[in-house]
Coordinates of C-alpha atoms and ligand atoms in Angstrom, one line a residue:
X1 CA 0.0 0.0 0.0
X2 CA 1.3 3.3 -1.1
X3 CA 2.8 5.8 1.9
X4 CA -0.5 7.6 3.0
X5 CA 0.1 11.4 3.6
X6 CA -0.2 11.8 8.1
X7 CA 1.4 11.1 11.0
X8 CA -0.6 10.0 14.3
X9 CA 0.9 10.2 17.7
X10 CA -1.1 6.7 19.7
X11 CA -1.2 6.6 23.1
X12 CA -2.6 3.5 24.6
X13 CA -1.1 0.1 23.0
X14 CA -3.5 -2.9 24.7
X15 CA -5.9 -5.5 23.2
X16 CA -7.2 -3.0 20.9
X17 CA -4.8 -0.2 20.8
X18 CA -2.2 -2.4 19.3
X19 CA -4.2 -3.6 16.3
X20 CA -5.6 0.0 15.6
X21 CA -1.6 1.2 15.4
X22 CA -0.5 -1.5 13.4
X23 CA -3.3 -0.6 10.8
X24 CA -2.5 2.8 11.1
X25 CA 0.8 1.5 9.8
X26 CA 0.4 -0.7 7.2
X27 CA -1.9 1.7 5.4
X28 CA 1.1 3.8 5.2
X29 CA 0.5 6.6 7.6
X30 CA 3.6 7.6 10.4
X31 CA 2.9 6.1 14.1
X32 CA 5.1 7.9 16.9
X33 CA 3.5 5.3 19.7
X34 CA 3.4 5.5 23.8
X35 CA 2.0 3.1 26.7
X36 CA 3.0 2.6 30.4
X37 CA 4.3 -0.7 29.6
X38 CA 7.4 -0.4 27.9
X39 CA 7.3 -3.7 25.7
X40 CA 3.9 -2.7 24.5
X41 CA 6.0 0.3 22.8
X42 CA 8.7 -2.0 21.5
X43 CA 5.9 -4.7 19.4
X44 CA 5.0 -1.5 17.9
X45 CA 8.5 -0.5 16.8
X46 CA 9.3 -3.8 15.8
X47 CA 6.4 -3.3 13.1
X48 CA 7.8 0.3 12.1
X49 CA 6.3 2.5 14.7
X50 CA 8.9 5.4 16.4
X51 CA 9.3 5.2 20.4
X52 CA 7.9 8.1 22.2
X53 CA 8.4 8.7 25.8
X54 CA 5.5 10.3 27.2
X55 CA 1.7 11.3 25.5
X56 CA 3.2 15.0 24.2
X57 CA 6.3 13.0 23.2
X58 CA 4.1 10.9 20.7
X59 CA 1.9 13.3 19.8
X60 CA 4.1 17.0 19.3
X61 CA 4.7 16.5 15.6
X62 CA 1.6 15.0 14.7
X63 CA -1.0 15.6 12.7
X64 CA -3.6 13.7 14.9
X65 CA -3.5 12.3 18.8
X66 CA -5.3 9.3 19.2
X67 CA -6.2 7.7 22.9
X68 CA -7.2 4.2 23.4
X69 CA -6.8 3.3 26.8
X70 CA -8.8 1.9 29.5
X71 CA -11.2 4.5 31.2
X72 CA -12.0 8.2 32.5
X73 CA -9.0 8.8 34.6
X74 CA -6.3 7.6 31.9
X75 CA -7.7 9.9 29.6
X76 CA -7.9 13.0 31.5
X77 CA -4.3 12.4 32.9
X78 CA -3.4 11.8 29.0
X79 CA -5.5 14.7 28.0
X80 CA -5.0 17.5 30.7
X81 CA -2.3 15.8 33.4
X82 CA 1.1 17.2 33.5
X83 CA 2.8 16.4 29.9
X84 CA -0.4 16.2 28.3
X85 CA -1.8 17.0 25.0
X86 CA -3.8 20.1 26.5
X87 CA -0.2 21.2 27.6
X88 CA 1.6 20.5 25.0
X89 CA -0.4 19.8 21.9
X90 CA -0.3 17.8 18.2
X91 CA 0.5 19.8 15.5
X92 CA -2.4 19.4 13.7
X93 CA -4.3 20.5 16.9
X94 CA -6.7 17.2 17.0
X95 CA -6.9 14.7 19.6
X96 CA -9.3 11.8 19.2
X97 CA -10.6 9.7 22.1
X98 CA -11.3 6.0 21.1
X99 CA -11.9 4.6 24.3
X100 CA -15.3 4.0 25.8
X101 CA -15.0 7.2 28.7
X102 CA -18.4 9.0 30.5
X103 CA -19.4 11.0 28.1
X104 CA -19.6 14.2 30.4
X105 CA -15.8 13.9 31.0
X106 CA -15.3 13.9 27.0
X107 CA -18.0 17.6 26.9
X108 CA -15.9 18.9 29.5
X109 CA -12.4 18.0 28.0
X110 CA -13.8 19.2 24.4
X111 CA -15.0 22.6 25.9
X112 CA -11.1 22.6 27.7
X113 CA -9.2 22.0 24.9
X114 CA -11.6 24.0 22.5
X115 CA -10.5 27.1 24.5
X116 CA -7.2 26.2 24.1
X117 CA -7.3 26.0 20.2
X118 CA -7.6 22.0 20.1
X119 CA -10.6 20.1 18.9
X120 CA -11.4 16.7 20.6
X121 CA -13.7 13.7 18.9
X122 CA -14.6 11.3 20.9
X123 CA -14.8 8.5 18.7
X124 CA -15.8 4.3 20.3
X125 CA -15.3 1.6 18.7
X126 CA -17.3 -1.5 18.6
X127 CA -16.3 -5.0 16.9
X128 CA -14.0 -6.2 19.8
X129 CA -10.4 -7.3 19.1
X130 CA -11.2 -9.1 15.8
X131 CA -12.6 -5.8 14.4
X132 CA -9.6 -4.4 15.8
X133 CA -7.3 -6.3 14.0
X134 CA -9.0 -6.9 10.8
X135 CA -9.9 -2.7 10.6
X136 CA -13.3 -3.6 10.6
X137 CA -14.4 -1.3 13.5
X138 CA -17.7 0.5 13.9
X139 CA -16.4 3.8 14.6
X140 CA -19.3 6.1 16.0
X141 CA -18.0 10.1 16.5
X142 CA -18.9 13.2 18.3
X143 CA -17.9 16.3 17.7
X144 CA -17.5 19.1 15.2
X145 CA -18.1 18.4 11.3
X146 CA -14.8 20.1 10.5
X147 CA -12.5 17.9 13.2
X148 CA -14.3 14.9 12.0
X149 CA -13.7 15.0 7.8
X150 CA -9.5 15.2 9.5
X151 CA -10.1 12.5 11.4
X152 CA -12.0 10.7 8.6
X153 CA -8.7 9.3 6.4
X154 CA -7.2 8.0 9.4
X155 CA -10.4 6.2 10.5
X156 CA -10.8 4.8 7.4
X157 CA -7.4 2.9 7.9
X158 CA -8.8 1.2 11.0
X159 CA -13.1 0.9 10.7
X160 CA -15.3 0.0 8.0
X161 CA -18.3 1.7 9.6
X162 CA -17.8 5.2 10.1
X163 CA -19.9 7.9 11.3
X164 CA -20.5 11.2 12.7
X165 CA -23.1 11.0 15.2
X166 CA -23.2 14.4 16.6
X167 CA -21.5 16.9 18.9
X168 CA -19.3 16.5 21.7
X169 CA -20.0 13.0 23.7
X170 CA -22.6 11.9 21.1
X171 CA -19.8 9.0 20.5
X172 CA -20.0 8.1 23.5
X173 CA -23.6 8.4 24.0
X174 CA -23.8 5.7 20.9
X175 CA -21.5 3.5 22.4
X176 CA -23.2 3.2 25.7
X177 CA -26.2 2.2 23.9
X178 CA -24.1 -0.3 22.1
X179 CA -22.6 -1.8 25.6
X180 CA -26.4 -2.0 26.9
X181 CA -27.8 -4.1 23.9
X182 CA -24.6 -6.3 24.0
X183 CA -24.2 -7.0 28.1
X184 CA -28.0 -7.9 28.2
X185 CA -27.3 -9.8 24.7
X186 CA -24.7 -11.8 26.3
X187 CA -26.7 -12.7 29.1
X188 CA -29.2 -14.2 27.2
X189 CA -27.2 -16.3 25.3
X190 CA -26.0 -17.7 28.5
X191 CA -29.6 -18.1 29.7
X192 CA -29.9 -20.5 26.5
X193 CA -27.3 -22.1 26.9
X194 CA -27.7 -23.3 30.7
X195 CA -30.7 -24.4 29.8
X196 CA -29.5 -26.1 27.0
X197 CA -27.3 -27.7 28.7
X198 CA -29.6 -28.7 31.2
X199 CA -31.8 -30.8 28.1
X200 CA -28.6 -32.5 27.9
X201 CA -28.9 -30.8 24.0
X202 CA -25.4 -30.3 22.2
X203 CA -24.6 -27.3 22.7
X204 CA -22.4 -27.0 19.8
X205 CA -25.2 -27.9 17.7
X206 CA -27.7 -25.9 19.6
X207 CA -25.5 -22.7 18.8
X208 CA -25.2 -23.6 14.9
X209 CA -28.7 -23.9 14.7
X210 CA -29.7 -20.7 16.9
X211 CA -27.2 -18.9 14.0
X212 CA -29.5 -19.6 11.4
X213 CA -32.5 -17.7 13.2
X214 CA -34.0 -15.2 14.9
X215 CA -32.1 -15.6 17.8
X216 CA -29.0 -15.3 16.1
X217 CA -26.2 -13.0 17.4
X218 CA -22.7 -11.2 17.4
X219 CA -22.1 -12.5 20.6
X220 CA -23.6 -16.2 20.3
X221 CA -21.5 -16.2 17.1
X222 CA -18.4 -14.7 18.4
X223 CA -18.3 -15.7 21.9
X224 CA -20.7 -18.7 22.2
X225 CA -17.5 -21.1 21.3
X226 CA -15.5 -19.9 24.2
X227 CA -18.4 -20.2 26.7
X228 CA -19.0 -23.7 25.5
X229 CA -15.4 -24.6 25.4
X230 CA -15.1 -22.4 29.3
X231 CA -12.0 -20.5 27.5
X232 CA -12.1 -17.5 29.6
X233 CA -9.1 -15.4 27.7
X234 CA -10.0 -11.7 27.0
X235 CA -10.7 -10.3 24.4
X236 CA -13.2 -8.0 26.0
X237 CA -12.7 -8.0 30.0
X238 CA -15.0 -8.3 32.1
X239 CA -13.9 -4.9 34.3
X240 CA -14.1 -3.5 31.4
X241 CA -17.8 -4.4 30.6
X242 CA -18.3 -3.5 34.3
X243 CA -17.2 -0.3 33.8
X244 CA -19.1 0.4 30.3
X245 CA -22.4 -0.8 32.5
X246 CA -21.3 1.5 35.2
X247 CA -21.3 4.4 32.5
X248 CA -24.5 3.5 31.1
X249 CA -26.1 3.2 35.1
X250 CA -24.2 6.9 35.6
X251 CA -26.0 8.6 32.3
X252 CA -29.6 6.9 32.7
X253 CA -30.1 7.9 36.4
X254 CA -29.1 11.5 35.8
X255 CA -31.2 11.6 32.6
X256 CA -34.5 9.8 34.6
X257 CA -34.1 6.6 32.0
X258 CA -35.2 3.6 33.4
X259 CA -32.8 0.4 32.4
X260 CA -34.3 -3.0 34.2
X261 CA -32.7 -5.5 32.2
X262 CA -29.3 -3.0 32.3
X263 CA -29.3 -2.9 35.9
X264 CA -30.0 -7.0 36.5
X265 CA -27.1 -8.0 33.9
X266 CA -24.7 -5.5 36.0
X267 CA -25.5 -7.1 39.2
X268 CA -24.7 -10.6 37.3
X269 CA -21.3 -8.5 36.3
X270 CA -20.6 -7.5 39.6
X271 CA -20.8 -11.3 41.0
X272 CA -18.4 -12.7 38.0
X273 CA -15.5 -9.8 39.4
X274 CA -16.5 -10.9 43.4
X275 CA -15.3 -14.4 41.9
X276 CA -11.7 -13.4 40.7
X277 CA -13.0 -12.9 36.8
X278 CA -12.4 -9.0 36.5
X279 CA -9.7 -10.5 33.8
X280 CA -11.4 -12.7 32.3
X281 CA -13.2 -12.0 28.9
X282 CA -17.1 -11.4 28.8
X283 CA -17.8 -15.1 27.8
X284 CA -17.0 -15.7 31.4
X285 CA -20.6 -14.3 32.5
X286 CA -21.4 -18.0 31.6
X287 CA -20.0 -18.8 34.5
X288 CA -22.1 -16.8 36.5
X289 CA -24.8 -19.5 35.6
X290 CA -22.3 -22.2 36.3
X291 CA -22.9 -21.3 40.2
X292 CA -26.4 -20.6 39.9
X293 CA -27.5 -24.0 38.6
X294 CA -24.5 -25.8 40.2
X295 CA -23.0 -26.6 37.1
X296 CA -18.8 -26.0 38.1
X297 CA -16.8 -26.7 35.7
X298 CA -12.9 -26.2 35.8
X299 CA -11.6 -23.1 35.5
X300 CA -9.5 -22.1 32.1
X301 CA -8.6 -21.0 29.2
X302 CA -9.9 -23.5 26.5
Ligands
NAD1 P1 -6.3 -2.7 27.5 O1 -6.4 -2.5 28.9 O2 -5.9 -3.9 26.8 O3 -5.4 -1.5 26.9 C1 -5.2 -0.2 27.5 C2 -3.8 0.2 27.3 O4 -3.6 1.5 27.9 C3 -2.8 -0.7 28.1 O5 -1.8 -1.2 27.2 C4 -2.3 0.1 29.2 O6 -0.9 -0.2 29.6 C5 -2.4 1.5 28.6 N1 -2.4 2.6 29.5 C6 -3.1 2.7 30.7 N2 -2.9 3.9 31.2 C7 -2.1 4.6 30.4 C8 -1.5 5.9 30.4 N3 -1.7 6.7 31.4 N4 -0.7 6.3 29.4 C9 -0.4 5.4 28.4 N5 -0.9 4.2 28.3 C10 -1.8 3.8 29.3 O7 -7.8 -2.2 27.0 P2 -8.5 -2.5 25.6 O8 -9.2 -3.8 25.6 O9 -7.5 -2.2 24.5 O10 -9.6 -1.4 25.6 C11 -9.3 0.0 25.4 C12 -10.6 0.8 25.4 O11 -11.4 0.4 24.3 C13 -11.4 0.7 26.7 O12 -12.0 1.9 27.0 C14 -12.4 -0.4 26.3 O13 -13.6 -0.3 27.0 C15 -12.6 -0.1 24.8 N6 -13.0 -1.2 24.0 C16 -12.5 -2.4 24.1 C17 -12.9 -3.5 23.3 C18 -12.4 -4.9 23.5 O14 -13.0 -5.8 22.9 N7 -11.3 -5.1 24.2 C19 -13.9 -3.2 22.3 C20 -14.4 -2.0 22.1 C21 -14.0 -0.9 23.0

């Protein structure tokens, strides 16, 4: 692929981070990348990215700052902490937030930077670490028009669904919904399963033939062979899930929005990280009904 004209300071080099970089890369465009953990930096280098030593250090000469790290507080150290991009910002005066963060903290940043000459998208992903890695994301955007057709090129390079959703925090606001529909998703396709398995039905089977209707799903497709197979390896954690849920609780009691099913797959959340499974990927809710219907099964990963 021909050198694409851009340079992107990343910040953030985990499960998806990584994967988002590295296509950045191949489709040509410079990567100056940063992460606490120092050997996260290096796999990056080693696939043609430059070293930087702090979030200004990556991002100073860039056209574009892009964030993809775990929650609020990471971002608003990145953002506005000392050696941030508020202090000391990209060249092309754009930072873009990929993580899933409350979306008040992103219309306060925005406003922040804004004032400071910087425009901020807040721009989730969905797709998990497959998307990731194939740049198939659904990338869903808030923020101004203008900041959004600059982002555009390099969101191309990592997402095949792309969209502008709105101003400030609209992203976010998107995304949330996203988390809702799939935490309650994935709890019903453990539902199905437990009682499948209590039918003594073949589980494999009962999943292959669920695919081909109505009840089929991203996450009975995607994760339904780890729950069956009790691999618990993240992908998606399940802190972070908590987390999204916690977000989604946070926005609907201050906007007056009742979320039942929301708040009952939470609790089931909560009870998978009081068991020791904060690290474990989301298929590991299934494990949740494991206990509930006496069902243990050995712990692991595949
Ligand atoms: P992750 O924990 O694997 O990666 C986060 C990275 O940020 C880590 O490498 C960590 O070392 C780094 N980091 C933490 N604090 C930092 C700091 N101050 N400066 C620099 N680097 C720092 O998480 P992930 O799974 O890649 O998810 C990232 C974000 O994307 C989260 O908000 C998550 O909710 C969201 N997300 C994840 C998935 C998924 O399937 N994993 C899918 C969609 C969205």
């Amino acid at each position: 692929m021909g050198r694409k004209q851009g340079s992107v300071g990343f910040i953030g080099l985990g499960t998806m981070g990584r994967e988002m970089a590295r296509n950045l890369l191949e489709a040509g465009f410079a990567v100056r990348a940063f992460d606490v953990v120092p050997t996260a930096i290096e796999a990056l280098v080693a696939l043609g990215a430059e070293a930087a030593s702090g979030p200004a250090d990556a991002a100073r000469d860039a056209d574009i700052a892009i964030t993809m790290l775990p929650d609020t507080p990471q971002v608003e150290e990145v953002v506005r902490g000392a050696g941030g991009l508020l202090a000391d910002p990209p060249r092309g005066r754009l930072v873009v937030d990929m993580s899933t963060i409350s979306p008040v903290a992103v219309q306060r940043m925005a406003a922040e930077l804004k004032g400071a000459g910087i425009d901020l998208l807040d721009a989730p992903v969905s797709g998990g670490p497959v998307g990731a890695k194939n740049a198939a994301l659904s990338i869903m955007a808030g923020g101004d028009a203008d900041a959004f057709a600059r982002a555009r090129p390099f969101f191309a390079a990592m997402g095949t669904t792309i969209n502008h959703v709105g101003g400030p925090g609209a992203g976010q606001a998107v995304k949330l919904c996203n988390q809702l529909i799939c935490g309650i998703n994935i709890q019903a396709v453990c539902e199905a399963l437990a009682l499948g398995r209590a039918f003594g039905v073949d589980l494999d089977q009962l999943r292959q033939v669920l695919l081909g209707g109505s009840a089929a799903s991203w996450m009975l497709d995607k994760l339904g062979p780890a729950m069956i197979a009790g691999d618990d390896a993240a992908g998606f954690r399940i802190d972070l899930m908590l987390k999204d849920l916690r977000l989604v609780q946070e926005q609907a009691l201050a906007l007056s929005v009742p979320l039942p099913a929301t708040a009952l797959v939470t609790s089931q959340y909560v009870e998978a990280r009081a068991h020791g499974e904060g690290a474990n990927g989301n298929q590991a809710l299934f494990r949740v009904y494991d206990r509930m219907a006496n069902q243990p099964r050995p712990p692991g990963n595949g």
